[in-house]
CSV table of C-alpha atoms in Angstrom, one decimal:
chain,number,residue,atom,x,y,z
U,6,MET,CA,0.0,0.0,0.0
U,7,ARG,CA,1.4,3.4,-1.0
U,8,HIS,CA,-0.2,6.4,0.8
U,9,GLY,CA,0.0,9.9,-0.6
U,10,ARG,CA,0.4,11.6,2.8
U,11,THR,CA,2.9,11.0,5.6
U,12,ALA,CA,3.3,11.1,9.3
U,13,LEU,CA,5.0,14.5,8.9
U,14,GLN,CA,1.5,16.0,8.6
U,15,GLY,CA,0.9,15.1,12.2
U,16,VAL,CA,4.0,17.0,13.1
U,17,PHE,CA,2.9,20.0,11.1
U,18,LEU,CA,-0.5,20.0,12.7
U,19,LEU,CA,1.0,20.1,16.2
U,20,LEU,CA,3.3,22.9,15.2
U,21,GLY,CA,0.4,24.8,13.7
U,22,LEU,CA,-1.8,24.4,16.8
U,23,SER,CA,1.1,25.5,19.1
U,24,ILE,CA,1.3,28.8,17.3
U,25,GLY,CA,-2.4,29.1,16.5
U,26,ILE,CA,-2.0,28.7,12.7
U,27,PRO,CA,-3.3,25.5,10.9
U,28,LEU,CA,-0.6,24.3,8.5
U,29,PHE,CA,-3.0,22.0,6.5
U,30,ALA,CA,-5.7,22.8,4.0
U,31,GLN,CA,-8.8,23.9,6.0
U,32,LYS,CA,-10.9,21.0,4.6
U,33,SER,CA,-9.7,18.4,2.1
U,34,LEU,CA,-10.8,15.0,0.9
U,35,TYR,CA,-8.3,12.7,-0.8
U,36,VAL,CA,-7.8,9.0,-1.8
U,37,SER,CA,-4.8,6.9,-0.9
U,38,ASN,CA,-2.3,5.6,-3.5
U,39,GLU,CA,-2.2,1.8,-3.8
U,40,SER,CA,-0.3,-0.8,-5.7
U,41,THR,CA,-1.0,-4.4,-6.6
U,42,PHE,CA,-0.6,-7.0,-9.3
U,43,PRO,CA,-3.2,-7.1,-12.1
U,44,GLY,CA,-6.0,-9.3,-11.1
U,45,ASN,CA,-5.7,-8.8,-7.3
U,46,SER,CA,-8.0,-6.8,-5.0
U,47,ILE,CA,-7.0,-3.5,-3.3
U,48,GLN,CA,-8.4,-1.4,-0.5
U,49,ALA,CA,-8.2,2.4,-1.0
U,50,GLN,CA,-8.7,4.8,1.9
U,51,VAL,CA,-10.9,7.9,1.5
U,52,LEU,CA,-9.3,10.3,4.0
U,53,GLY,CA,-10.2,13.8,5.2
U,54,ASP,CA,-8.6,16.8,6.8
U,55,THR,CA,-10.7,19.3,8.7
U,56,ASP,CA,-10.3,22.5,10.7
U,57,GLU,CA,-13.8,22.2,12.1
U,58,PRO,CA,-15.8,19.2,13.5
U,59,ILE,CA,-17.7,17.3,10.7
U,60,MET,CA,-21.2,16.1,11.3
U,61,ALA,CA,-21.7,14.3,8.0
U,62,PHE,CA,-20.2,13.9,4.6
U,63,THR,CA,-21.0,12.9,1.0
U,64,PHE,CA,-18.8,12.3,-2.0
U,65,GLY,CA,-18.5,10.4,-5.3
U,66,LEU,CA,-15.5,8.6,-6.7
U,67,ARG,CA,-15.0,7.9,-10.4
U,68,HIS,CA,-12.8,5.1,-11.8
U,69,ASP,CA,-11.9,3.4,-15.0
U,70,ALA,CA,-14.2,0.4,-15.4
U,71,ALA,CA,-11.7,-1.4,-17.6
U,72,ARG,CA,-9.3,-1.5,-14.7
U,73,LEU,CA,-11.3,-1.4,-11.5
U,74,THR,CA,-14.5,-2.9,-10.2
U,75,PRO,CA,-15.8,-1.6,-6.8
U,76,THR,CA,-17.0,-4.5,-4.6
U,77,LEU,CA,-17.3,-3.0,-1.1
U,78,ALA,CA,-17.5,0.3,0.7
U,79,VAL,CA,-17.3,0.3,4.5
U,80,GLN,CA,-17.0,3.0,7.2
U,81,GLY,CA,-13.4,4.0,8.0
U,82,ALA,CA,-11.9,4.2,11.4
U,83,ALA,CA,-13.0,7.8,12.0
U,84,ALA,CA,-16.6,7.1,11.1
U,85,LEU,CA,-16.7,3.9,13.2
U,86,ALA,CA,-15.5,5.9,16.2
U,87,THR,CA,-18.6,8.1,16.2
U,88,ASN,CA,-22.0,7.4,17.9
U,89,GLY,CA,-20.2,6.0,20.9
U,90,GLY,CA,-18.1,3.6,18.9
U,91,LEU,CA,-21.1,2.1,17.1
U,92,GLY,CA,-20.3,3.9,13.8
U,93,ALA,CA,-22.6,6.1,11.7
U,94,GLU,CA,-26.3,5.5,12.0
U,95,TYR,CA,-26.8,6.5,8.3
U,96,PHE,CA,-24.2,5.1,5.9
U,97,VAL,CA,-25.4,4.5,2.3
U,98,PRO,CA,-22.8,3.5,-0.4
U,99,ASN,CA,-23.9,3.0,-4.0
U,100,LEU,CA,-21.3,1.0,-5.9
U,101,ALA,CA,-22.9,1.6,-9.3
U,102,ALA,CA,-23.8,5.2,-9.3
U,103,PHE,CA,-25.7,6.9,-12.1
U,104,ASN,CA,-23.5,8.6,-14.7
U,105,GLY,CA,-20.7,6.3,-13.7
U,106,PRO,CA,-18.6,4.3,-13.6
U,107,GLY,CA,-18.3,5.4,-10.1
U,108,ILE,CA,-19.5,5.2,-6.5
U,109,THR,CA,-21.3,7.5,-4.1
U,110,VAL,CA,-21.3,7.5,-0.4
U,111,ALA,CA,-23.6,9.4,2.1
U,112,CYS,CA,-22.8,9.3,5.8
U,113,LEU,CA,-24.5,10.9,8.8
U,114,PHE,CA,-23.1,9.9,12.2
U,115,THR,CA,-26.2,10.4,14.3
U,116,ILE,CA,-29.7,11.8,13.7
U,117,ALA,CA,-31.2,12.5,17.1
U,118,ALA,CA,-28.1,13.7,18.9
U,119,PRO,CA,-25.5,14.9,16.4
U,120,ASP,CA,-22.0,13.5,16.7
U,121,GLU,CA,-18.9,14.7,15.0
U,122,ILE,CA,-15.4,13.9,13.7
U,123,PRO,CA,-13.1,16.3,15.4
U,124,ILE,CA,-10.6,18.7,14.0
U,125,GLY,CA,-7.6,16.9,12.6
U,126,ILE,CA,-5.9,15.4,9.5
U,127,GLY,CA,-5.8,12.0,8.0
U,128,HIS,CA,-9.3,10.9,9.3
U,129,GLU,CA,-10.2,7.6,7.6
U,130,LEU,CA,-13.7,8.2,6.4
U,131,VAL,CA,-14.4,5.2,4.1
U,132,VAL,CA,-12.4,2.1,3.0
U,133,MET,CA,-13.1,1.1,-0.6
U,134,THR,CA,-12.4,-2.4,-2.0
U,135,TYR,CA,-11.8,-2.8,-5.7
U,136,ASP,CA,-11.2,-5.8,-7.9
U,137,THR,CA,-8.6,-5.2,-10.5
U,138,ASN,CA,-8.7,-6.5,-14.1
U,139,ALA,CA,-6.0,-9.2,-14.7
U,140,ALA,CA,-5.5,-7.7,-18.2
U,141,SER,CA,-4.4,-4.4,-16.8
U,142,PRO,CA,-1.0,-3.5,-18.2
U,143,PRO,CA,1.8,-3.9,-15.7
U,144,ALA,CA,3.7,-0.7,-14.8
U,145,SER,CA,0.6,1.4,-15.5
U,146,THR,CA,-1.5,3.6,-13.3
U,147,THR,CA,-5.2,4.2,-13.0
U,148,LEU,CA,-6.8,7.0,-11.0
U,149,ILE,CA,-9.6,7.1,-8.4
U,150,VAL,CA,-11.0,10.6,-8.8
U,151,PRO,CA,-13.3,12.4,-6.4
U,152,ALA,CA,-16.3,13.5,-8.4
U,153,ALA,CA,-19.4,15.6,-7.8
U,154,ASP,CA,-21.4,14.6,-10.8
U,155,LEU,CA,-22.3,11.0,-9.9
U,156,GLY,CA,-25.8,9.8,-8.9
U,157,THR,CA,-29.2,11.2,-9.5
U,158,PRO,CA,-29.5,13.8,-8.2
U,159,ALA,CA,-25.8,14.3,-8.3
U,160,VAL,CA,-24.0,13.7,-5.0
U,161,ASN,CA,-21.8,16.6,-4.2
U,162,ILE,CA,-18.5,16.5,-2.2
U,163,VAL,CA,-19.6,18.0,1.1
U,164,PHE,CA,-18.5,18.1,4.7
U,165,THR,CA,-21.4,19.2,7.0
U,166,VAL,CA,-20.1,21.6,9.6
U,167,SER,CA,-22.5,23.1,12.2
U,168,GLY,CA,-25.4,22.2,9.9
U,169,VAL,CA,-23.8,24.1,7.0
U,170,SER,CA,-22.3,22.6,3.8
U,171,ALA,CA,-18.5,23.0,3.4
U,172,PHE,CA,-16.8,22.0,0.2
U,173,PRO,CA,-13.4,20.4,0.7
U,174,THR,CA,-10.6,20.5,-1.8
U,175,THR,CA,-9.9,17.1,-3.4
U,176,THR,CA,-7.0,15.0,-4.5
U,177,ASN,CA,-7.0,12.0,-6.7
U,178,GLY,CA,-5.9,8.6,-5.6
U,179,SER,CA,-4.2,6.0,-7.8
U,180,VAL,CA,-3.7,2.3,-8.3
U,181,PHE,CA,-0.3,1.3,-9.7
U,182,PHE,CA,-0.1,-2.1,-11.3
U,183,ASP,CA,3.1,-3.9,-10.3
U,184,VAL,CA,5.1,-6.0,-12.8
U,185,PRO,CA,4.6,-9.7,-12.1
U,186,ALA,CA,7.8,-11.5,-11.5
U,187,PRO,CA,9.0,-14.5,-13.6
U,188,THR,CA,8.2,-17.9,-12.1
U,189,GLY,CA,9.7,-21.4,-12.1
U,190,VAL,CA,13.4,-20.2,-12.3
U,191,THR,CA,15.8,-23.2,-12.4
U,192,CYS,CA,19.6,-23.5,-12.5
U,193,ALA,CA,20.8,-26.6,-14.4
U,194,LEU,CA,24.6,-27.3,-14.5
U,195,THR,CA,25.7,-27.9,-18.1
U,196,ASN,CA,29.5,-27.9,-17.7
U,197,SER,CA,31.1,-28.6,-14.4
U,198,CYS,CA,34.5,-27.7,-15.9
U,199,THR,CA,33.5,-24.1,-16.8
U,200,CYS,CA,30.7,-23.9,-14.1
U,201,ALA,CA,28.2,-23.1,-16.9
U,202,PHE,CA,24.5,-23.2,-16.1
U,203,SER,CA,21.4,-23.1,-18.2
U,204,ILE,CA,18.8,-20.8,-16.5
U,205,ASN,CA,15.1,-21.3,-17.5
U,206,TRP,CA,11.9,-19.6,-16.3
U,207,THR,CA,8.3,-18.7,-17.2
U,208,ASN,CA,7.5,-15.0,-17.9
U,209,GLY,CA,4.8,-13.5,-15.6
U,210,ALA,CA,3.8,-10.9,-18.2
U,211,ALA,CA,4.7,-9.4,-21.5
U,212,TYR,CA,8.0,-7.8,-20.6
U,213,ASP,CA,9.9,-5.1,-22.5
U,214,SER,CA,13.2,-6.8,-21.4
U,215,VAL,CA,14.4,-9.4,-19.0
U,216,GLU,CA,17.4,-8.8,-16.7
U,217,VAL,CA,19.6,-11.6,-15.3
U,218,ARG,CA,21.8,-11.1,-12.3
U,219,LEU,CA,24.5,-13.2,-10.7
U,220,ASP,CA,25.0,-12.4,-7.0
U,221,GLY,CA,23.3,-9.0,-7.5
U,222,GLY,CA,25.4,-8.0,-10.5
U,223,LEU,CA,23.7,-7.6,-13.9
U,224,VAL,CA,25.1,-10.2,-16.3
U,225,ALA,CA,22.6,-10.1,-19.2
U,226,THR,CA,19.7,-7.9,-20.5
U,227,LEU,CA,17.6,-10.0,-22.8
U,228,PRO,CA,14.6,-9.4,-25.1
U,229,GLY,CA,11.2,-9.4,-23.3
U,230,GLY,CA,10.2,-12.8,-24.6
U,231,ALA,CA,13.3,-14.6,-23.5
U,232,THR,CA,12.8,-17.5,-21.1
U,233,SER,CA,16.3,-18.9,-20.8
U,234,ALA,CA,19.9,-17.7,-20.5
U,235,ASN,CA,23.4,-19.1,-20.0
U,236,VAL,CA,25.3,-18.0,-16.9
U,237,SER,CA,28.8,-19.1,-15.7
U,238,LEU,CA,30.1,-18.9,-12.2
U,239,PRO,CA,33.7,-17.6,-11.8
U,240,GLY,CA,34.7,-21.0,-10.3
U,241,PRO,CA,33.5,-23.8,-8.1
U,242,GLY,CA,31.1,-22.7,-5.4
U,243,THR,CA,27.5,-21.4,-5.0
U,244,GLY,CA,25.9,-18.4,-6.7
U,245,SER,CA,22.4,-16.8,-6.7
U,246,VAL,CA,21.0,-16.3,-10.2
U,247,CYS,CA,18.0,-13.9,-10.3
U,248,VAL,CA,15.7,-13.0,-13.2
U,249,ARG,CA,13.7,-9.8,-13.3
U,250,GLY,CA,11.0,-8.7,-15.9
U,251,VAL,CA,11.0,-5.0,-16.9
U,252,VAL,CA,8.0,-3.1,-18.3
U,253,ALA,CA,8.2,0.7,-19.1
U,254,GLY,CA,11.3,1.0,-17.0
U,255,THR,CA,9.8,-0.7,-14.0
U,256,GLY,CA,11.3,-4.0,-12.8
U,257,SER,CA,9.4,-6.8,-11.2
U,258,ALA,CA,10.6,-8.5,-8.0
U,259,ASP,CA,13.5,-10.9,-8.5
U,260,SER,CA,12.9,-14.7,-8.9
U,261,CYS,CA,16.0,-16.6,-8.1
U,262,CYS,CA,17.6,-20.1,-8.1
U,263,THR,CA,20.8,-21.3,-6.5
U,264,ALA,CA,23.7,-22.4,-8.9
U,265,ASN,CA,26.1,-24.9,-7.2
U,266,CYS,CA,29.2,-25.7,-9.2
U,267,PRO,CA,31.2,-28.7,-7.7
U,268,VAL,CA,35.0,-29.0,-7.6
U,269,VAL,CA,36.0,-31.4,-10.4
U,270,VAL,CA,38.4,-34.1,-9.3
U,271,PRO,CA,40.5,-35.4,-12.2
U,272,ALA,CA,40.2,-39.1,-12.9
U,273,PRO,CA,43.3,-41.3,-12.3
U,274,PRO,CA,45.2,-42.7,-15.3
U,275,PRO,CA,43.9,-45.8,-17.0
U,276,THR,CA,44.7,-49.2,-15.4
U,277,GLY,CA,45.5,-52.7,-16.5
U,278,LEU,CA,47.7,-51.7,-19.4
U,279,THR,CA,49.0,-54.7,-21.4
U,280,CYS,CA,51.2,-54.8,-24.5
U,281,ALA,CA,51.3,-58.1,-26.5
U,282,ILE,CA,53.2,-58.7,-29.8
U,283,ALA,CA,50.6,-59.8,-32.3
U,284,SER,CA,53.0,-60.5,-35.2
U,285,SER,CA,56.5,-59.9,-36.4
U,286,ASP,CA,58.7,-60.0,-39.5
U,287,PRO,CA,62.1,-58.8,-40.4
U,288,SER,CA,60.9,-55.2,-40.5
U,289,GLY,CA,59.3,-55.1,-37.0
U,290,CYS,CA,56.5,-56.0,-34.7
U,291,THR,CA,52.8,-55.3,-34.4
U,292,VAL,CA,51.8,-54.8,-30.8
U,293,ASP,CA,48.2,-55.0,-29.4
U,294,VAL,CA,47.7,-52.5,-26.6
U,295,SER,CA,44.7,-52.7,-24.2
U,296,TRP,CA,43.7,-51.0,-20.9
U,297,THR,CA,40.8,-50.3,-18.6
U,298,LEU,CA,39.2,-46.9,-18.1
U,299,ALA,CA,39.5,-45.5,-14.6
U,300,GLY,CA,37.4,-42.4,-15.1
U,301,VAL,CA,36.0,-39.9,-17.7
U,302,TYR,CA,38.5,-38.7,-20.3
U,303,THR,CA,38.2,-36.5,-23.4
U,304,ALA,CA,41.2,-38.0,-25.2
U,305,ILE,CA,44.0,-40.5,-24.8
U,306,ASP,CA,47.4,-40.0,-26.4
U,307,VAL,CA,49.5,-43.1,-27.2
U,308,THR,CA,53.2,-42.6,-27.3
U,309,VAL,CA,56.1,-44.8,-28.4
U,310,GLY,CA,59.5,-43.8,-27.0
U,311,GLY,CA,58.0,-40.5,-25.9
U,312,VAL,CA,56.6,-39.6,-29.3
U,313,VAL,CA,52.8,-39.4,-29.8
U,314,VAL,CA,51.8,-41.9,-32.4
U,315,ALA,CA,48.0,-41.7,-32.0
U,316,THR,CA,45.3,-39.6,-30.2
U,317,LEU,CA,42.3,-41.7,-29.4
U,318,PRO,CA,38.8,-40.8,-28.1
U,319,GLY,CA,38.4,-40.7,-24.3
U,320,GLY,CA,36.4,-43.9,-24.3
U,321,ALA,CA,38.9,-46.0,-26.3
U,322,THR,CA,40.3,-49.2,-24.6
U,323,THR,CA,42.5,-50.8,-27.3
U,324,THR,CA,44.9,-49.8,-30.1
U,325,THR,CA,47.7,-51.2,-32.2
U,326,VAL,CA,51.2,-49.8,-32.6
U,327,SER,CA,54.2,-50.8,-34.7
U,328,LEU,CA,57.7,-51.2,-33.4
U,329,PRO,CA,61.0,-51.7,-35.2
U,330,ILE,CA,63.3,-54.7,-34.5
U,331,ASP,CA,65.3,-53.7,-31.5
U,332,PRO,CA,66.8,-55.8,-28.7
U,333,ILE,CA,66.2,-52.9,-26.3
U,334,ALA,CA,62.7,-52.7,-24.8
U,335,GLU,CA,60.5,-49.8,-26.1
U,336,GLN,CA,58.1,-48.0,-23.8
U,337,VAL,CA,54.5,-47.8,-25.0
U,338,CYS,CA,52.6,-45.2,-22.8
U,339,LEU,CA,49.1,-43.7,-22.4
U,340,LEU,CA,48.6,-40.1,-21.4
U,341,ALA,CA,44.9,-39.3,-20.8
U,342,THR,CA,43.3,-35.9,-20.8
U,343,ASP,CA,40.6,-35.4,-18.1
U,344,GLU,CA,37.0,-34.3,-18.7
U,345,CYS,CA,38.0,-30.6,-18.4
U,346,GLY,CA,40.6,-30.9,-21.2
U,347,VAL,CA,43.6,-31.0,-18.9
U,348,PRO,CA,46.3,-33.7,-19.4
U,349,LEU,CA,46.8,-35.9,-16.3
U,350,SER,CA,50.0,-35.4,-14.4
U,351,SER,CA,51.1,-39.0,-15.0
U,352,SER,CA,51.0,-41.6,-17.7
U,353,VAL,CA,51.0,-45.5,-17.7
U,354,CYS,CA,53.5,-47.5,-19.7
U,355,CYS,CA,54.5,-51.0,-20.7
U,356,GLY,CA,57.8,-52.2,-22.1
U,357,VAL,CA,57.9,-54.3,-25.3
U,358,THR,CA,61.0,-55.9,-26.9
U,359,CYS,CA,60.6,-56.5,-30.6
U,360,LEU,CA,63.0,-59.3,-31.7
U,361,PRO,CA,63.0,-61.2,-35.0
U,362,GLY,CA,61.4,-64.6,-34.8
U,363,PRO,CA,58.1,-66.5,-35.0
U,364,ILE,CA,55.1,-65.8,-32.7
U,365,PHE,CA,54.1,-68.5,-30.2
U,366,ARG,CA,52.5,-69.1,-26.9
U,367,ARG,CA,54.8,-70.8,-24.3
U,368,GLY,CA,53.1,-73.8,-22.7
U,369,ASP,CA,50.8,-74.5,-25.7
U,370,CYS,CA,52.8,-77.5,-26.8
U,371,ASN,CA,49.9,-79.0,-28.8
U,372,ASP,CA,49.2,-75.7,-30.6
U,373,ASP,CA,45.5,-75.6,-29.7
U,374,GLY,CA,45.3,-72.1,-28.3
U,375,GLY,CA,45.1,-73.2,-24.6
U,376,ILE,CA,47.3,-74.5,-21.8
U,377,ASP,CA,46.1,-77.6,-20.0
U,378,ILE,CA,47.0,-81.3,-19.3
U,379,ALA,CA,46.9,-82.1,-23.0
U,380,ASP,CA,50.0,-80.0,-23.5
U,381,VAL,CA,51.8,-82.1,-20.8
U,382,ILE,CA,50.8,-85.3,-22.6
U,383,ARG,CA,51.9,-83.9,-26.0
U,384,GLY,CA,55.3,-83.0,-24.7
U,385,LEU,CA,55.8,-86.5,-23.0
U,386,ASP,CA,54.7,-88.2,-26.2
U,387,ILE,CA,57.3,-86.3,-28.2
U,388,LEU,CA,60.0,-87.0,-25.7
U,389,PHE,CA,59.3,-90.7,-24.9
U,390,SER,CA,56.7,-92.2,-27.2
U,391,GLY,CA,58.0,-91.3,-30.7
U,392,ALA,CA,55.4,-88.8,-31.5
U,393,ALA,CA,56.1,-86.3,-34.3
U,394,ALA,CA,58.1,-83.3,-33.2
U,395,ALA,CA,56.3,-80.1,-32.3
U,396,ALA,CA,56.2,-77.4,-35.0
U,397,CYS,CA,57.4,-74.9,-32.4
U,398,ASP,CA,59.8,-76.4,-29.8
U,399,ASP,CA,59.8,-73.1,-28.0
U,400,SER,CA,56.1,-73.6,-27.1
U,401,CYS,CA,57.0,-76.8,-25.3
U,402,ASP,CA,59.9,-75.1,-23.3
U,403,ASN,CA,57.6,-74.5,-20.4
U,404,ASN,CA,60.3,-73.3,-18.0
U,405,ASP,CA,62.2,-71.3,-20.7
U,406,ASP,CA,65.6,-72.8,-19.9
U,407,GLY,CA,66.5,-73.2,-23.5
U,408,GLY,CA,65.9,-76.9,-23.7
U,409,PHE,CA,63.0,-79.3,-24.1
U,410,ASP,CA,63.0,-82.2,-21.6
U,411,ILE,CA,61.1,-83.9,-18.7
U,412,SER,CA,61.5,-80.8,-16.6
U,413,ASP,CA,59.1,-78.9,-18.9
U,414,ALA,CA,56.4,-81.5,-18.1
U,415,VAL,CA,57.1,-81.2,-14.4
U,416,TYR,CA,57.0,-77.4,-14.6
U,417,LEU,CA,53.6,-77.3,-16.4
U,418,LEU,CA,52.1,-79.9,-14.1
U,419,ALA,CA,53.0,-77.7,-11.1
U,420,THR,CA,51.5,-74.7,-12.9
U,421,LEU,CA,48.2,-76.5,-13.5
U,422,PHE,CA,47.8,-78.5,-10.2
U,423,THR,CA,50.1,-77.3,-7.4
U,424,GLY,CA,50.1,-73.5,-7.7
U,425,GLY,CA,53.4,-73.2,-9.5
U,426,PRO,CA,54.2,-70.1,-11.6
U,427,PRO,CA,52.9,-69.8,-15.1
U,428,PRO,CA,55.2,-70.3,-18.1
U,429,PRO,CA,57.3,-67.2,-18.8
U,430,ALA,CA,56.6,-64.9,-21.7
U,431,PRO,CA,55.3,-65.1,-24.2
U,432,ASN,CA,52.3,-66.2,-22.1
U,433,PRO,CA,49.4,-66.0,-21.9
U,434,ALA,CA,49.4,-63.8,-25.1
U,435,CYS,CA,51.3,-64.8,-28.2
U,436,GLY,CA,54.7,-63.2,-28.8
U,437,ILE,CA,58.3,-63.5,-29.7
U,438,ASP,CA,60.7,-65.4,-27.5
U,439,PRO,CA,62.5,-62.8,-25.4
U,440,THR,CA,65.4,-65.1,-24.6
U,441,ALA,CA,68.0,-66.4,-27.0
U,442,ASP,CA,68.2,-70.2,-27.1
U,443,PRO,CA,68.9,-73.0,-29.6
U,444,LEU,CA,65.2,-74.1,-29.8
U,445,GLY,CA,63.4,-73.4,-33.0
U,446,CYS,CA,59.8,-72.5,-33.9
U,447,VAL,CA,58.8,-73.1,-37.5
U,448,ALA,CA,55.1,-72.4,-37.1
U,449,ASN,CA,52.4,-72.0,-34.4
U,450,THR,CA,49.0,-72.0,-36.0
U,451,SER,CA,47.1,-70.9,-32.9
U,452,CYS,CA,48.9,-67.5,-33.0
U,453,PRO,CA,48.6,-65.0,-35.8
């Protein structure tokens, strides 16, 4: 509620009385200034100042019927205080006065024994209730105007003083239509690395523009029909994002949401990196590389000897690299880039020695692609039962001591049944013999 007069009037009255000079208009009638959202109801006060006691009063109020509809008129506090606190005996409001739109009010406090409102200012004579039209434009004003031409016969604006009519000065009242605020404001995190948020809302009216604020500071002024915006926090933490509609330079109340940007913890490097020679020839080796993802990555660089040979998508788990023949082991490494595009501080590596020679799987003496009791029997048959020699003696050298004898059968039996160690490389994947020995390997069909 916005009133047109202030408590300073009371101070002025006391000063005036103390020196015998009234500092307010001798007699005046005025309507309070109010504000509300379109579609709501308001109560407007009809107030009076007087330098003489008032026995009765009449007045009319004109309004814009497209904006306001009067629904009730009741005695104000000053009128209710008369007649021993019972209020006026004669109080007749007409909410649909002739020659309107407008209302008229006639009030006589007592008939048999006249009562009066005393000298003073700001007397609440009548309280009017109006419904407002929901279609009223926000940030607009409509007037409530004291009028002396309403009713039939017309009801004048009169204070009755000592049985004589006095005609007070008048001042219009007003109803200001506030701008409805946006509703349903939400903050949705779209990028935790940049702390970017998508802000969405529903407009409460047809705005001229929409203002978006972050922690009180204006960050965007958008067209009036906008219902979304992108806002970024300066870093991890919490911020208040508020949206305000503006009509004719008047802003609505703020509607806000809380944006919470978490601290991003980089993922650890990939785990379980394995490098297995898939094939070889006099020019070099083809190596199968595989690993397990340990988090979210945007890219994975594959390096050989410190040189990037491939950049893979962040979700990749395998690749193939080529190595030249070299008796010195080469390092194949992975360097992942985290979800925010920052390379991890450490890489993971495996060493591969590319030697000339055929590919085989140690322990697979029968060349069936697996290692089991059948490989023990195959080796014993070759050694002691006259069976044909293995195509790859190296695959039967289970203990990798450079020879093929009964010890290899004992070694593999221990592997299979008593918890002994597995055969040395190449095992379980196919590969080249990493140790020089006199055993040969013509072919191994279970390996590429």
